[in-house]
Coordinates of C-alpha atoms and ligand atoms in Angstrom, one line a residue:
X1 CA 5.7 23.7 -36.9
X2 CA 3.2 20.7 -36.8
X3 CA 3.4 17.4 -33.5
X4 CA 2.9 15.1 -34.4
X5 CA 3.4 12.8 -31.8
X6 CA 0.9 15.0 -29.2
X7 CA -1.4 14.7 -31.8
X8 CA -1.9 10.8 -32.2
X9 CA -2.1 11.1 -28.2
X10 CA -5.2 13.2 -29.1
X11 CA -6.5 10.3 -31.6
X12 CA -5.5 8.3 -29.9
X13 CA -7.9 9.1 -27.1
X14 CA -10.7 9.7 -28.9
X15 CA -10.5 6.6 -30.6
X16 CA -10.7 5.2 -26.5
X17 CA -13.8 7.5 -26.3
X18 CA -15.3 6.5 -29.1
X19 CA -15.0 2.4 -27.7
X20 CA -16.7 3.6 -24.3
X21 CA -12.7 2.7 -23.2
X22 CA -11.4 6.0 -21.8
X23 CA -11.2 6.4 -18.4
X24 CA -11.9 9.0 -16.3
X25 CA -11.5 10.5 -11.9
X26 CA -14.2 10.3 -10.4
X27 CA -13.8 12.9 -8.1
X28 CA -14.0 12.0 -3.8
X29 CA -14.6 14.7 -0.7
X30 CA -14.4 13.9 2.5
X31 CA -13.5 10.2 3.5
X32 CA -14.0 6.9 1.8
X33 CA -16.8 4.6 3.7
X34 CA -20.6 3.4 2.5
X35 CA -22.0 7.2 1.6
X36 CA -19.7 9.0 -0.2
X37 CA -19.3 12.0 -1.9
X38 CA -18.6 11.4 -5.6
X39 CA -18.0 15.2 -8.7
X40 CA -20.2 16.6 -5.5
X41 CA -23.1 13.7 -5.8
X42 CA -23.6 11.8 -2.3
X43 CA -24.0 8.1 -3.2
X44 CA -23.9 4.4 -1.8
X45 CA -20.5 4.0 -3.3
X46 CA -20.0 0.0 -4.2
X47 CA -16.9 0.2 -5.1
X48 CA -14.4 0.6 -3.0
X49 CA -11.4 -1.9 -1.6
X50 CA -12.4 -0.8 2.5
X51 CA -13.7 -4.5 2.5
X52 CA -14.2 -4.5 6.6
X53 CA -14.6 -0.5 6.0
X54 CA -11.5 0.4 8.0
X55 CA -10.4 3.5 6.2
X56 CA -12.6 5.9 7.9
X57 CA -12.0 4.4 11.3
X58 CA -12.2 6.4 14.4
X59 CA -9.1 4.0 16.0
X60 CA -7.5 4.3 13.5
X61 CA -7.6 7.9 12.9
X62 CA -6.6 8.6 16.2
X63 CA -3.0 5.9 15.8
X64 CA -2.6 8.4 12.9
X65 CA -2.8 11.8 15.3
X66 CA -0.6 10.3 17.8
X67 CA 1.6 9.3 15.4
X68 CA 1.8 12.0 13.5
X69 CA 2.5 13.7 17.0
X70 CA 5.5 11.8 18.1
X71 CA 6.8 11.0 15.0
X72 CA 5.8 13.3 11.9
X73 CA 4.7 12.7 8.6
X74 CA 8.2 12.4 6.4
X75 CA 10.1 9.1 6.6
X76 CA 12.6 11.9 5.1
X77 CA 14.7 9.1 3.5
X78 CA 14.8 5.0 2.3
X79 CA 14.3 1.8 4.6
X80 CA 18.0 1.2 4.1
X81 CA 19.6 4.9 5.0
X82 CA 17.0 5.9 7.7
X83 CA 13.9 5.6 7.0
X84 CA 13.3 2.5 8.8
X85 CA 11.1 3.7 11.3
X86 CA 9.8 1.1 14.9
X87 CA 6.2 1.9 13.9
X88 CA 7.2 -0.5 10.6
X89 CA 10.0 -2.7 12.9
X90 CA 6.8 -3.0 15.3
X91 CA 4.5 -3.4 11.3
X92 CA 6.1 -5.9 10.6
X93 CA 6.9 -9.3 13.4
X94 CA 3.0 -8.1 14.2
X95 CA 2.3 -8.9 10.8
X96 CA 4.5 -12.4 10.5
X97 CA 2.7 -13.5 14.3
X98 CA -0.7 -12.9 12.9
X99 CA -0.2 -14.8 9.2
X100 CA 1.7 -16.7 11.3
X101 CA 5.4 -17.0 8.9
X102 CA 9.3 -16.7 9.8
X103 CA 9.4 -13.0 8.3
X104 CA 7.9 -10.1 7.2
X105 CA 8.4 -6.9 4.9
X106 CA 6.5 -3.7 4.7
X107 CA 6.6 -2.8 0.7
X108 CA 5.4 0.9 -0.1
X109 CA 2.3 -0.5 -2.5
X110 CA 1.4 -3.8 -3.2
X111 CA 2.8 -3.2 -7.1
X112 CA 6.0 -2.6 -5.5
X113 CA 5.6 -5.0 -3.9
X114 CA 5.1 -7.3 -6.6
X115 CA 7.8 -5.8 -8.5
X116 CA 9.9 -6.6 -6.1
X117 CA 9.7 -9.6 -5.4
X118 CA 9.3 -11.5 -8.5
X119 CA 12.2 -9.6 -9.8
X120 CA 14.4 -11.1 -7.1
X121 CA 13.7 -13.7 -6.8
X122 CA 13.7 -15.3 -10.8
X123 CA 17.0 -14.2 -12.5
X124 CA 17.7 -13.9 -15.9
X125 CA 17.3 -17.7 -15.9
X126 CA 14.3 -18.3 -14.4
X127 CA 10.8 -18.4 -15.4
X128 CA 7.3 -17.7 -14.3
X129 CA 4.0 -19.7 -13.9
X130 CA 2.0 -17.0 -14.2
X131 CA -2.2 -16.9 -14.5
X132 CA -3.8 -15.8 -16.9
X133 CA -6.6 -13.9 -14.4
X134 CA -3.0 -12.3 -12.6
X135 CA -3.5 -8.8 -11.3
X136 CA -1.3 -6.1 -14.0
X137 CA 1.1 -5.7 -11.1
X138 CA 1.9 -9.3 -11.3
X139 CA 1.4 -9.6 -14.6
X140 CA 4.5 -6.7 -15.6
X141 CA 5.9 -7.8 -12.5
X142 CA 6.8 -11.2 -14.5
X143 CA 7.5 -9.1 -17.8
X144 CA 10.1 -6.7 -16.2
X145 CA 11.5 -9.1 -13.8
X146 CA 13.8 -10.4 -17.3
X147 CA 13.0 -14.0 -16.3
X148 CA 13.7 -15.6 -19.6
X149 CA 10.1 -17.3 -19.6
X150 CA 7.2 -16.2 -18.0
X151 CA 4.0 -19.5 -19.0
X152 CA 0.5 -17.7 -18.5
X153 CA -2.0 -20.9 -17.5
X154 CA -5.3 -20.7 -18.0
X155 CA -7.4 -19.3 -15.3
X156 CA -6.9 -22.1 -11.9
X157 CA -6.2 -24.3 -15.1
X158 CA -3.8 -26.8 -13.7
X159 CA -3.6 -29.6 -16.3
X160 CA -1.9 -27.1 -17.8
X161 CA 0.3 -25.5 -15.3
X162 CA 1.6 -28.4 -14.3
X163 CA 3.0 -29.3 -18.2
X164 CA 4.1 -26.3 -18.1
X165 CA 6.2 -27.0 -15.7
X166 CA 7.1 -30.6 -16.0
X167 CA 8.8 -29.3 -19.2
X168 CA 11.4 -26.8 -17.6
X169 CA 14.0 -26.7 -17.0
X170 CA 14.8 -23.6 -15.9
X171 CA 17.2 -23.5 -12.3
X172 CA 14.5 -20.3 -10.4
X173 CA 10.6 -20.9 -11.1
X174 CA 8.3 -19.0 -9.2
X175 CA 4.1 -19.8 -9.2
X176 CA 2.3 -17.0 -8.7
X177 CA -1.5 -16.3 -8.6
X178 CA -4.3 -14.3 -7.0
X179 CA -5.2 -15.7 -3.8
X180 CA -8.5 -13.5 -4.4
X181 CA -8.7 -12.7 -8.2
X182 CA -9.5 -9.4 -8.5
X183 CA -12.1 -9.0 -11.3
X184 CA -13.5 -12.3 -10.5
X185 CA -13.8 -12.6 -6.4
X186 CA -13.3 -16.6 -7.2
X187 CA -9.5 -18.2 -5.2
X188 CA -7.0 -20.3 -6.4
X189 CA -7.2 -23.4 -5.4
X190 CA -4.0 -23.0 -2.3
X191 CA -3.1 -26.8 -1.9
X192 CA -3.5 -27.5 -5.0
X193 CA -0.9 -25.2 -6.0
X194 CA 1.4 -26.5 -3.7
X195 CA 1.8 -29.5 -4.5
X196 CA 3.0 -29.2 -7.3
X197 CA 5.2 -26.2 -6.3
X198 CA 7.0 -29.2 -4.2
X199 CA 6.7 -31.7 -6.4
X200 CA 8.2 -28.9 -9.9
X201 CA 10.4 -27.6 -5.9
X202 CA 8.9 -23.9 -7.0
X203 CA 8.7 -20.8 -5.3
X204 CA 4.4 -20.2 -4.8
X205 CA 3.4 -16.6 -4.5
X206 CA 0.8 -15.9 -3.7
X207 CA -0.8 -12.3 -3.9
X208 CA -3.9 -12.0 -1.6
X209 CA -4.6 -8.1 -2.3
X210 CA -8.0 -8.8 -1.3
X211 CA -8.0 -11.9 1.2
X212 CA -6.5 -10.3 3.9
X213 CA -8.6 -8.8 6.7
X214 CA -11.9 -11.2 5.1
X215 CA -11.3 -14.2 4.9
X216 CA -10.3 -16.9 8.2
X217 CA -10.9 -14.3 10.4
X218 CA -8.8 -11.6 9.0
X219 CA -5.5 -13.8 8.2
X220 CA -6.5 -13.7 4.8
X221 CA -6.5 -17.3 2.1
X222 CA -3.3 -19.4 3.0
X223 CA -4.2 -22.9 4.4
X224 CA -2.9 -24.6 7.6
X225 CA -0.9 -26.6 5.4
X226 CA 0.8 -24.0 2.8
X227 CA 1.4 -21.0 6.2
X228 CA 3.8 -23.9 6.9
X229 CA 5.1 -24.1 4.2
X230 CA 8.7 -22.5 3.0
X231 CA 8.5 -22.6 -0.6
X232 CA 4.7 -20.4 -0.1
X233 CA 5.2 -16.2 0.5
X234 CA 2.9 -14.8 0.6
X235 CA 1.1 -10.7 -0.1
X236 CA -1.1 -8.9 1.7
X237 CA -2.2 -5.9 0.4
X238 CA -2.9 -2.9 2.6
X239 CA -4.9 -1.0 1.3
X240 CA -8.0 -3.1 1.1
X241 CA -9.1 -4.3 3.9
X242 CA -6.6 -2.9 6.7
X243 CA -8.0 0.4 4.6
X244 CA -4.2 2.2 5.0
X245 CA -1.9 1.9 2.8
X246 CA 1.5 -0.5 2.1
X247 CA 1.8 -4.1 1.3
X248 CA 3.8 -6.9 3.1
X249 CA 5.0 -10.2 1.8
X250 CA 5.3 -12.6 4.4
X251 CA 8.1 -15.7 4.1
X252 CA 10.9 -17.4 5.4
X253 CA 13.3 -15.3 7.3
X254 CA 16.1 -15.8 4.2
X255 CA 13.3 -15.3 1.4
X256 CA 12.9 -11.6 3.4
X257 CA 16.6 -10.7 4.4
X258 CA 17.2 -11.3 0.1
X259 CA 13.9 -9.3 -0.7
X260 CA 15.8 -6.4 1.9
X261 CA 18.9 -6.9 -0.2
X262 CA 18.1 -6.4 -3.9
X263 CA 14.2 -6.6 -4.5
X264 CA 14.6 -2.5 -6.2
X265 CA 11.5 -1.0 -5.7
X266 CA 12.2 -1.5 -1.9
X267 CA 15.6 -0.6 -1.4
X268 CA 15.4 2.9 -3.9
X269 CA 12.5 5.0 -2.9
X270 CA 11.4 6.3 -0.1
X271 CA 10.1 4.5 3.2
X272 CA 5.4 5.2 3.7
X273 CA 5.9 8.1 6.1
X274 CA 5.8 6.7 10.1
X275 CA 1.7 7.0 10.7
X276 CA 1.3 4.9 8.2
X277 CA 2.7 2.2 10.2
X278 CA 1.2 3.1 13.2
X279 CA -1.9 3.2 11.8
X280 CA -1.1 0.2 10.4
X281 CA -0.9 -1.7 13.7
X282 CA -4.2 -0.5 14.8
X283 CA -5.1 -1.4 11.9
X284 CA -3.9 -5.0 12.4
X285 CA -5.9 -5.0 16.4
X286 CA -9.0 -3.9 14.6
X287 CA -8.9 -6.9 12.0
X288 CA -7.8 -9.5 14.5
X289 CA -10.9 -8.4 17.0
X290 CA -13.0 -8.3 13.4
X291 CA -15.6 -10.9 14.0
X292 CA -18.7 -9.2 14.0
X293 CA -17.3 -6.8 10.7
X294 CA -16.6 -10.2 8.7
X295 CA -20.2 -11.2 9.9
X296 CA -22.6 -8.4 8.8
X297 CA -19.9 -8.5 5.3
X298 CA -21.0 -12.6 5.2
X299 CA -24.9 -11.4 4.9
X300 CA -24.5 -8.3 2.4
X301 CA -22.7 -10.8 1.0
X302 CA -25.7 -13.8 1.0
X303 CA -28.6 -11.2 0.7
X304 CA -26.8 -9.7 -2.5
X305 CA -26.7 -13.2 -4.1
X306 CA -30.4 -14.2 -2.5
X307 CA -31.5 -11.2 -4.8
X308 CA -30.4 -11.3 -7.3
X309 CA -30.5 -14.7 -8.1
X310 CA -33.5 -14.2 -11.2
X311 CA -32.5 -11.1 -12.0
X312 CA -33.6 -11.0 -15.5
X313 CA -30.4 -10.4 -17.7
X314 CA -26.7 -10.5 -15.8
X315 CA -25.6 -13.0 -13.9
X316 CA -23.3 -12.9 -10.6
X317 CA -20.5 -14.8 -11.0
X318 CA -19.7 -17.5 -8.4
X319 CA -17.8 -16.5 -5.5
X320 CA -18.2 -16.4 -2.1
X321 CA -15.8 -13.1 -1.6
X322 CA -16.7 -9.2 -1.0
X323 CA -16.0 -8.8 -4.7
X324 CA -19.6 -9.5 -6.3
X325 CA -19.0 -8.8 -10.1
X326 CA -22.3 -8.9 -12.3
X327 CA -21.8 -10.8 -15.6
X328 CA -22.7 -8.4 -18.4
X329 CA -20.9 -8.9 -21.8
X330 CA -20.7 -5.8 -24.0
X331 CA -19.0 -2.4 -23.0
X332 CA -22.0 -0.3 -24.1
X333 CA -24.1 -1.9 -22.1
X334 CA -22.0 -2.4 -18.1
X335 CA -21.6 1.6 -18.9
X336 CA -24.8 2.2 -19.7
X337 CA -26.2 0.1 -16.6
X338 CA -23.6 1.4 -14.2
X339 CA -24.4 5.1 -15.6
X340 CA -27.8 4.3 -15.0
X341 CA -27.4 3.1 -11.1
X342 CA -25.5 6.4 -10.3
X343 CA -28.3 8.2 -11.9
X344 CA -29.8 6.3 -8.8
X345 CA -27.6 7.6 -6.5
X346 CA -25.6 3.4 -6.6
X347 CA -22.2 4.2 -7.4
X348 CA -20.9 1.0 -9.3
X349 CA -18.2 0.9 -11.7
X350 CA -19.1 -0.9 -15.2
X351 CA -15.4 -3.2 -15.4
X352 CA -14.1 -3.0 -19.4
X353 CA -12.1 -4.5 -21.8
X354 CA -8.5 -4.7 -21.8
X355 CA -8.9 -5.2 -18.3
X356 CA -11.3 -8.0 -18.3
X357 CA -11.0 -9.9 -21.3
X358 CA -13.6 -8.8 -24.7
X359 CA -17.5 -9.5 -24.5
X360 CA -17.2 -9.9 -20.4
X361 CA -17.6 -6.2 -19.3
X362 CA -19.5 -6.7 -15.8
X363 CA -21.1 -5.1 -13.0
X364 CA -18.1 -5.2 -10.4
X365 CA -20.2 -4.7 -7.5
X366 CA -18.1 -5.0 -3.6
X367 CA -19.6 -5.5 -0.1
X368 CA -18.6 -3.3 2.8
X369 CA -18.9 -4.4 6.5
X370 CA -19.5 -0.5 6.6
X371 CA -23.5 -1.1 4.3
X372 CA -26.1 -1.1 6.1
X373 CA -28.3 -4.0 4.9
X374 CA -30.5 -0.7 3.3
X375 CA -27.7 0.1 1.0
X376 CA -27.6 -3.8 -0.6
X377 CA -30.9 -3.2 -0.6
X378 CA -31.2 -0.7 -2.4
X379 CA -29.0 -1.9 -4.8
X380 CA -30.7 -5.2 -5.3
X381 CA -34.3 -3.2 -6.4
X382 CA -32.0 -0.8 -8.4
X383 CA -31.1 -3.3 -10.0
X384 CA -34.2 -5.5 -10.8
X385 CA -35.5 -2.1 -12.3
X386 CA -33.1 -1.2 -14.4
X387 CA -31.9 -4.7 -16.2
Ligands
LIG401 C1 -4.8 -3.4 -5.5 C2 -4.1 -4.9 -5.7 C3 -2.8 -4.5 -5.3 C4 -2.0 -3.8 -5.9 O1 -1.8 -2.4 -4.5 P1 -1.8 -1.6 -4.1 O2 -0.7 -1.5 -2.7 O3 -3.1 -0.5 -4.5 O4 -0.2 -1.1 -4.6 C5 -1.7 -6.3 -6.2 N1 -2.0 -7.5 -6.8 C6 -3.5 -7.5 -6.3 C7 -4.6 -8.6 -6.4 C8 -4.2 -6.5 -6.2 O5 -5.7 -6.3 -5.8

C-alpha cells in the first residue's frame, strides 16, 4: 500500500531543504556557556540566551544539589493537587517583591504562561492587540485564546494600535507586546502603550523574556509607572538571563487569583521540579547582586557595536540589549556566513523566514557576561574577514 501522507511529508521536507529553511539540531555536550562543545567541536557560542552566564553558575549548581537532597527530582503532581512545593511558593513571593508587583505565579515555561494568560483574560468576546513582531508563543496564544479578533499592528506603530483600539467594541481588550523584541533586540515603548491602555481601558501584557535580569538593575524593562499600574501584567521567562527554566507572571493579586482558577496550562500540567524553583531562588539572588555581570555585558555590547560599525556589508540593527542582530537579507547569504563563522570556531545562528520577515535574514548575535573581551574581538575580526 502506498502511504501518500508520508510521501507528502517527505516532499515537504525536501522542499524546506532546497529553500535553505530546514531546521536542524546542534548537539551540545557538557554545560551551557560562552565556550561550548557543539557537534563535537569546541566553539565560542554567540547564540545562547544565558545573558548573565548563570546557567552553569556554581552557586546555582550548589542550590540544585542541596534541593535535590531535600525534595528529590519530580514534583509528582500538578500545582493544584500536591505539586506546589514551598520552593515554588517562596520563589513567587521573592519574584513579586523584586519586580515590585503585588503577586506572582510560576509557570513551567514562557510558552505555557502566554497560552494560559491570554486565554484566561480574554474571553470569546474579547480582543487582542498584538505587535507584528511579537514572539511566536504570543501569536499562538492569541489565536488559541478564542478571542473574537486579534488585531496585529505594525511593529511599535502606536497610531495603528490606537486606531484599532478606538474601533473596538469589545469589553475585554488586551494589548500584548514583547518588551525586548526577541529577533531585533529593540524595546517596546512601555509608557506610551500604557497611555493607550488607560485611554481605552485595556490590559497591557508585557513579555520581558529578554529584559528580565538584564535591564534596570536586573528588574527588567518595566518603567516605574508601569510597575505601579494595576492594568500592567508582567512576564519574565526564567530560562534566559535567569539561567534556569520556567516563567513568572507578576500582576495585581486578583489577576494571579484568576489565573490559578482559569489558566489551563497552569492547572492541567505537572508542576516543574521543585529543585528548579530552588535554583530560581538562588538565581534571583545572583541577579539582584549582578551589577558586575551586567556591567561586563554592557561593555561587550559596546565593543561589538564599535567593532562592527565599519563592516563592508551587513549592519547591526539598532539595539542596546544583548540581542545584536546583523541584518544580511537573503536566507542563503545568512546561512553561508553562519557556516563560515562556524569553520572559524564561532557559533552564530542564521535566523531566516518564517521566524523573521522575508529578506531580513540575519545573524543573531547574542552576548553574555560569560564572554571575555577576547571572545568578542575574535567575532569582530572574523566578520571583517568574511563579509
Ligand atoms: C523565549 C521566549 C518565550 C518562551 O519562553 P520559554 O520559557 O522558553 O517557553 C516567550 N516569549 C518571548 C518573547 C521569548 O523570547
